Amino acid sequence: MTGSPVWRLRRASTADAPAVAMVAQASFLETFAGILAGADIVAHCGKNSSPAAFAAWAGDPRAAVTLAEHADGAAPIGYTLLVPPDLPIALSSTDIELRRIYALSLAHGTGLGRAMMQRAIDDARGMGMTRLLLGVLGRNTRARAFYERGGFAVVGERQYLVGSTLYDDLVYALDL
């Protein structure tokens, strides 16, 4: 990447919930179309990526929502979500889950993914956390490679419901 980034990152507020929900739904569809069933994608997004859900997370002091915006016009193009963990592994009070990290394909190759991950790590440390956890679809080799390049290691497995279908996920951890 040369020159100024085509994006900027900022902490999302409850007022940003519609923008975060829009990029959440679009990026989930873009990532999993052709991999997951369409009806499951629609159901999952309706349940888990609504403006109300993001408003609740943005207003929760135990969570952090970061919004990536295009530098020209501030359109939402990516986001991260840190929350208290809900994973089937032994947890401590200083664990936090990176529940979501997504960027639209127009930002791929710009360094946005690395910048969002670093921001999530910095936010987790700022919250006093010592371990960052995340779940990823086991067959999502692109995402798994990204996390492994960043130092994450597999610490468990889970089944994750998307719509009406259970998928096999891997649980990763990064000591902070």
PDB file of C-alpha atoms in Angstrom:
ATOM      1  CA  MET A   1       0.000   0.000   0.000  1.00  0.00           C
ATOM      2  CA  THR A   2       1.322   3.437  -0.893  1.00  0.00           C
ATOM      3  CA  GLY A   3       0.057   6.875   0.040  1.00  0.00           C
ATOM      4  CA  SER A   4      -2.788   7.502   2.448  1.00  0.00           C
ATOM      5  CA  PRO A   5      -5.083   4.624   3.294  1.00  0.00           C
ATOM      6  CA  VAL A   6      -8.463   4.499   1.588  1.00  0.00           C
ATOM      7  CA  TRP A   7     -10.025   3.995   5.024  1.00  0.00           C
ATOM      8  CA  ARG A   8     -10.042   5.282   8.577  1.00  0.00           C
ATOM      9  CA  LEU A   9     -10.932   3.552  11.857  1.00  0.00           C
ATOM     10  CA  ARG A  10     -12.950   4.926  14.734  1.00  0.00           C
ATOM     11  CA  ARG A  11     -14.881   3.684  17.739  1.00  0.00           C
ATOM     12  CA  ALA A  12     -18.541   3.273  16.843  1.00  0.00           C
ATOM     13  CA  SER A  13     -21.265   4.802  18.997  1.00  0.00           C
ATOM     14  CA  THR A  14     -24.885   3.753  19.336  1.00  0.00           C
ATOM     15  CA  ALA A  15     -25.719   6.301  16.610  1.00  0.00           C
ATOM     16  CA  ASP A  16     -23.488   4.313  14.220  1.00  0.00           C
ATOM     17  CA  ALA A  17     -25.467   1.094  14.704  1.00  0.00           C
ATOM     18  CA  PRO A  18     -27.296   1.286  11.320  1.00  0.00           C
ATOM     19  CA  ALA A  19     -23.985   1.786   9.456  1.00  0.00           C
ATOM     20  CA  VAL A  20     -22.263  -1.053  11.312  1.00  0.00           C
ATOM     21  CA  ALA A  21     -25.262  -3.336  10.728  1.00  0.00           C
ATOM     22  CA  MET A  22     -25.175  -2.528   7.010  1.00  0.00           C
ATOM     23  CA  VAL A  23     -21.494  -3.397   6.617  1.00  0.00           C
ATOM     24  CA  ALA A  24     -21.937  -6.442   8.885  1.00  0.00           C
ATOM     25  CA  GLN A  25     -24.680  -7.875   6.714  1.00  0.00           C
ATOM     26  CA  ALA A  26     -22.954  -6.994   3.431  1.00  0.00           C
ATOM     27  CA  SER A  27     -19.586  -8.396   4.492  1.00  0.00           C
ATOM     28  CA  PHE A  28     -21.114 -11.616   5.860  1.00  0.00           C
ATOM     29  CA  LEU A  29     -22.980 -12.127   2.588  1.00  0.00           C
ATOM     30  CA  GLU A  30     -19.886 -11.298   0.535  1.00  0.00           C
ATOM     31  CA  THR A  31     -17.725 -13.651   2.606  1.00  0.00           C
ATOM     32  CA  PHE A  32     -20.051 -16.652   2.737  1.00  0.00           C
ATOM     33  CA  ALA A  33     -22.156 -16.550  -0.454  1.00  0.00           C
ATOM     34  CA  GLY A  34     -21.488 -19.839  -2.209  1.00  0.00           C
ATOM     35  CA  ILE A  35     -20.143 -21.383   1.017  1.00  0.00           C
ATOM     36  CA  LEU A  36     -23.178 -21.278   3.326  1.00  0.00           C
ATOM     37  CA  ALA A  37     -26.836 -21.675   2.374  1.00  0.00           C
ATOM     38  CA  GLY A  38     -28.464 -18.395   1.345  1.00  0.00           C
ATOM     39  CA  ALA A  39     -31.413 -18.853   3.715  1.00  0.00           C
ATOM     40  CA  ASP A  40     -28.989 -19.436   6.600  1.00  0.00           C
ATOM     41  CA  ILE A  41     -27.066 -16.252   5.728  1.00  0.00           C
ATOM     42  CA  VAL A  42     -30.268 -14.192   5.674  1.00  0.00           C
ATOM     43  CA  ALA A  43     -31.509 -15.661   8.973  1.00  0.00           C
ATOM     44  CA  HIS A  44     -28.132 -15.200  10.644  1.00  0.00           C
ATOM     45  CA  CYS A  45     -27.808 -11.576   9.562  1.00  0.00           C
ATOM     46  CA  GLY A  46     -31.360 -10.755  10.621  1.00  0.00           C
ATOM     47  CA  LYS A  47     -30.731 -12.171  14.084  1.00  0.00           C
ATOM     48  CA  ASN A  48     -27.109 -11.240  14.763  1.00  0.00           C
ATOM     49  CA  SER A  49     -26.378  -8.157  12.686  1.00  0.00           C
ATOM     50  CA  SER A  50     -29.320  -5.868  13.332  1.00  0.00           C
ATOM     51  CA  PRO A  51     -28.978  -2.178  14.203  1.00  0.00           C
ATOM     52  CA  ALA A  52     -30.454  -2.988  17.641  1.00  0.00           C
ATOM     53  CA  ALA A  53     -27.754  -5.588  18.308  1.00  0.00           C
ATOM     54  CA  PHE A  54     -24.973  -3.181  17.354  1.00  0.00           C
ATOM     55  CA  ALA A  55     -26.515  -0.354  19.386  1.00  0.00           C
ATOM     56  CA  ALA A  56     -26.509  -2.642  22.435  1.00  0.00           C
ATOM     57  CA  TRP A  57     -22.877  -3.631  21.884  1.00  0.00           C
ATOM     58  CA  ALA A  58     -21.791  -0.023  21.241  1.00  0.00           C
ATOM     59  CA  GLY A  59     -23.435   1.006  24.510  1.00  0.00           C
ATOM     60  CA  ASP A  60     -21.920  -1.827  26.569  1.00  0.00           C
ATOM     61  CA  PRO A  61     -18.762  -0.809  28.485  1.00  0.00           C
ATOM     62  CA  ARG A  62     -17.559  -4.446  28.309  1.00  0.00           C
ATOM     63  CA  ALA A  63     -17.632  -4.365  24.484  1.00  0.00           C
ATOM     64  CA  ALA A  64     -15.957  -2.356  21.731  1.00  0.00           C
ATOM     65  CA  VAL A  65     -17.225  -1.780  18.208  1.00  0.00           C
ATOM     66  CA  THR A  66     -14.802  -0.263  15.713  1.00  0.00           C
ATOM     67  CA  LEU A  67     -16.019   1.022  12.369  1.00  0.00           C
ATOM     68  CA  ALA A  68     -13.852   1.235   9.260  1.00  0.00           C
ATOM     69  CA  GLU A  69     -14.977   3.976   6.909  1.00  0.00           C
ATOM     70  CA  HIS A  70     -13.906   4.787   3.371  1.00  0.00           C
ATOM     71  CA  ALA A  71     -11.712   7.900   3.399  1.00  0.00           C
ATOM     72  CA  ASP A  72     -13.814   9.425   0.621  1.00  0.00           C
ATOM     73  CA  GLY A  73     -17.351   9.896   1.923  1.00  0.00           C
ATOM     74  CA  ALA A  74     -17.141   7.818   5.126  1.00  0.00           C
ATOM     75  CA  ALA A  75     -19.127   4.838   3.780  1.00  0.00           C
ATOM     76  CA  PRO A  76     -18.858   1.833   6.139  1.00  0.00           C
ATOM     77  CA  ILE A  77     -16.449  -0.764   4.716  1.00  0.00           C
ATOM     78  CA  GLY A  78     -15.468  -2.900   7.713  1.00  0.00           C
ATOM     79  CA  TYR A  79     -15.787  -3.370  11.443  1.00  0.00           C
ATOM     80  CA  THR A  80     -14.667  -5.292  14.494  1.00  0.00           C
ATOM     81  CA  LEU A  81     -16.574  -6.365  17.586  1.00  0.00           C
ATOM     82  CA  LEU A  82     -14.991  -7.228  20.938  1.00  0.00           C
ATOM     83  CA  VAL A  83     -17.298  -8.786  23.563  1.00  0.00           C
ATOM     84  CA  PRO A  84     -17.122 -10.908  26.708  1.00  0.00           C
ATOM     85  CA  PRO A  85     -16.396 -14.434  25.464  1.00  0.00           C
ATOM     86  CA  ASP A  86     -19.047 -17.050  24.794  1.00  0.00           C
ATOM     87  CA  LEU A  87     -16.867 -19.973  23.764  1.00  0.00           C
ATOM     88  CA  PRO A  88     -16.726 -23.631  24.897  1.00  0.00           C
ATOM     89  CA  ILE A  89     -13.238 -23.462  26.403  1.00  0.00           C
ATOM     90  CA  ALA A  90     -11.842 -22.677  29.855  1.00  0.00           C
ATOM     91  CA  LEU A  91     -12.130 -18.909  30.257  1.00  0.00           C
ATOM     92  CA  SER A  92     -10.683 -16.339  32.618  1.00  0.00           C
ATOM     93  CA  SER A  93     -11.929 -12.895  33.613  1.00  0.00           C
ATOM     94  CA  THR A  94      -9.218 -11.326  31.440  1.00  0.00           C
ATOM     95  CA  ASP A  95     -10.294 -13.046  28.203  1.00  0.00           C
ATOM     96  CA  ILE A  96     -12.158 -11.176  25.496  1.00  0.00           C
ATOM     97  CA  GLU A  97     -13.627 -12.453  22.253  1.00  0.00           C
ATOM     98  CA  LEU A  98     -13.110 -10.860  18.873  1.00  0.00           C
ATOM     99  CA  ARG A  99     -16.576 -11.873  17.782  1.00  0.00           C
ATOM    100  CA  ARG A 100     -16.319 -10.205  14.393  1.00  0.00           C
ATOM    101  CA  ILE A 101     -13.707  -8.774  12.063  1.00  0.00           C
ATOM    102  CA  TYR A 102     -14.854  -8.158   8.497  1.00  0.00           C
ATOM    103  CA  ALA A 103     -13.937  -5.868   5.614  1.00  0.00           C
ATOM    104  CA  LEU A 104     -15.605  -5.505   2.251  1.00  0.00           C
ATOM    105  CA  SER A 105     -13.550  -6.787  -0.669  1.00  0.00           C
ATOM    106  CA  LEU A 106     -12.946  -3.267  -2.003  1.00  0.00           C
ATOM    107  CA  ALA A 107     -10.619  -2.798   0.989  1.00  0.00           C
ATOM    108  CA  HIS A 108      -8.745  -6.096   0.586  1.00  0.00           C
ATOM    109  CA  GLY A 109      -5.038  -5.566   0.011  1.00  0.00           C
ATOM    110  CA  THR A 110      -5.068  -2.083   1.573  1.00  0.00           C
ATOM    111  CA  GLY A 111      -3.826  -3.118   5.020  1.00  0.00           C
ATOM    112  CA  LEU A 112      -7.256  -2.635   6.580  1.00  0.00           C
ATOM    113  CA  GLY A 113      -7.430  -6.178   7.981  1.00  0.00           C
ATOM    114  CA  ARG A 114      -4.092  -5.794   9.748  1.00  0.00           C
ATOM    115  CA  ALA A 115      -5.065  -2.342  11.023  1.00  0.00           C
ATOM    116  CA  MET A 116      -8.413  -3.589  12.364  1.00  0.00           C
ATOM    117  CA  MET A 117      -6.696  -6.515  14.082  1.00  0.00           C
ATOM    118  CA  GLN A 118      -4.110  -4.234  15.660  1.00  0.00           C
ATOM    119  CA  ARG A 119      -6.855  -1.870  16.826  1.00  0.00           C
ATOM    120  CA  ALA A 120      -8.742  -4.828  18.379  1.00  0.00           C
ATOM    121  CA  ILE A 121      -5.555  -5.961  20.150  1.00  0.00           C
ATOM    122  CA  ASP A 122      -4.884  -2.433  21.410  1.00  0.00           C
ATOM    123  CA  ASP A 123      -8.502  -2.034  22.589  1.00  0.00           C
ATOM    124  CA  ALA A 124      -8.400  -5.415  24.368  1.00  0.00           C
ATOM    125  CA  ARG A 125      -5.179  -4.468  26.158  1.00  0.00           C
ATOM    126  CA  GLY A 126      -6.692  -1.098  27.036  1.00  0.00           C
ATOM    127  CA  MET A 127      -9.591  -2.952  28.664  1.00  0.00           C
ATOM    128  CA  GLY A 128      -7.108  -4.904  30.796  1.00  0.00           C
ATOM    129  CA  MET A 129      -7.522  -8.170  28.880  1.00  0.00           C
ATOM    130  CA  THR A 130      -4.674 -10.678  28.574  1.00  0.00           C
ATOM    131  CA  ARG A 131      -6.031 -13.088  25.946  1.00  0.00           C
ATOM    132  CA  LEU A 132      -7.892 -12.465  22.697  1.00  0.00           C
ATOM    133  CA  LEU A 133     -10.139 -15.306  21.510  1.00  0.00           C
ATOM    134  CA  LEU A 134     -12.082 -15.857  18.296  1.00  0.00           C
ATOM    135  CA  GLY A 135     -14.008 -18.535  16.452  1.00  0.00           C
ATOM    136  CA  VAL A 136     -13.662 -19.166  12.729  1.00  0.00           C
ATOM    137  CA  LEU A 137     -15.284 -21.566  10.290  1.00  0.00           C
ATOM    138  CA  GLY A 138     -12.899 -24.504  10.180  1.00  0.00           C
ATOM    139  CA  ARG A 139     -12.871 -24.662   6.386  1.00  0.00           C
ATOM    140  CA  ASN A 140     -12.280 -20.900   5.967  1.00  0.00           C
ATOM    141  CA  THR A 141      -8.613 -21.298   5.029  1.00  0.00           C
ATOM    142  CA  ARG A 142      -8.151 -17.630   4.107  1.00  0.00           C
ATOM    143  CA  ALA A 143      -9.275 -16.392   7.521  1.00  0.00           C
ATOM    144  CA  ARG A 144      -7.373 -19.113   9.348  1.00  0.00           C
ATOM    145  CA  ALA A 145      -4.163 -18.187   7.535  1.00  0.00           C
ATOM    146  CA  PHE A 146      -4.689 -14.505   8.459  1.00  0.00           C
ATOM    147  CA  TYR A 147      -5.086 -15.349  12.156  1.00  0.00           C
ATOM    148  CA  GLU A 148      -2.163 -17.765  12.169  1.00  0.00           C
ATOM    149  CA  ARG A 149       0.108 -15.176  10.533  1.00  0.00           C
ATOM    150  CA  GLY A 150      -0.899 -12.865  13.397  1.00  0.00           C
ATOM    151  CA  GLY A 151       0.232 -15.351  16.041  1.00  0.00           C
ATOM    152  CA  PHE A 152      -3.115 -16.948  16.938  1.00  0.00           C
ATOM    153  CA  ALA A 153      -3.133 -20.654  17.835  1.00  0.00           C
ATOM    154  CA  VAL A 154      -5.989 -23.172  17.896  1.00  0.00           C
ATOM    155  CA  VAL A 155      -7.172 -23.827  21.473  1.00  0.00           C
ATOM    156  CA  GLY A 156     -10.465 -25.603  20.867  1.00  0.00           C
ATOM    157  CA  GLU A 157     -13.427 -26.375  18.658  1.00  0.00           C
ATOM    158  CA  ARG A 158     -17.117 -25.560  18.662  1.00  0.00           C
ATOM    159  CA  GLN A 159     -20.219 -25.956  16.601  1.00  0.00           C
ATOM    160  CA  TYR A 160     -21.765 -22.673  15.545  1.00  0.00           C
ATOM    161  CA  LEU A 161     -25.347 -22.209  14.388  1.00  0.00           C
ATOM    162  CA  VAL A 162     -25.847 -20.090  11.276  1.00  0.00           C
ATOM    163  CA  GLY A 163     -29.521 -19.945  10.436  1.00  0.00           C
ATOM    164  CA  SER A 164     -30.643 -23.538  10.870  1.00  0.00           C
ATOM    165  CA  THR A 165     -27.324 -25.260  10.142  1.00  0.00           C
ATOM    166  CA  LEU A 166     -24.513 -26.159  12.535  1.00  0.00           C
ATOM    167  CA  TYR A 167     -20.983 -25.527  11.277  1.00  0.00           C
ATOM    168  CA  ASP A 168     -17.675 -26.711  12.709  1.00  0.00           C
ATOM    169  CA  ASP A 169     -15.513 -23.853  13.959  1.00  0.00           C
ATOM    170  CA  LEU A 170     -12.056 -23.648  15.407  1.00  0.00           C
ATOM    171  CA  VAL A 171     -11.399 -21.482  18.454  1.00  0.00           C
ATOM    172  CA  TYR A 172      -8.177 -19.459  18.306  1.00  0.00           C
ATOM    173  CA  ALA A 173      -6.334 -17.552  21.047  1.00  0.00           C
ATOM    174  CA  LEU A 174      -3.642 -14.898  21.156  1.00  0.00           C
ATOM    175  CA  ASP A 175      -1.877 -14.050  24.407  1.00  0.00           C
ATOM    176  CA  LEU A 176      -1.709 -10.311  24.804  1.00  0.00           C
TER     177      LEU A 176
END
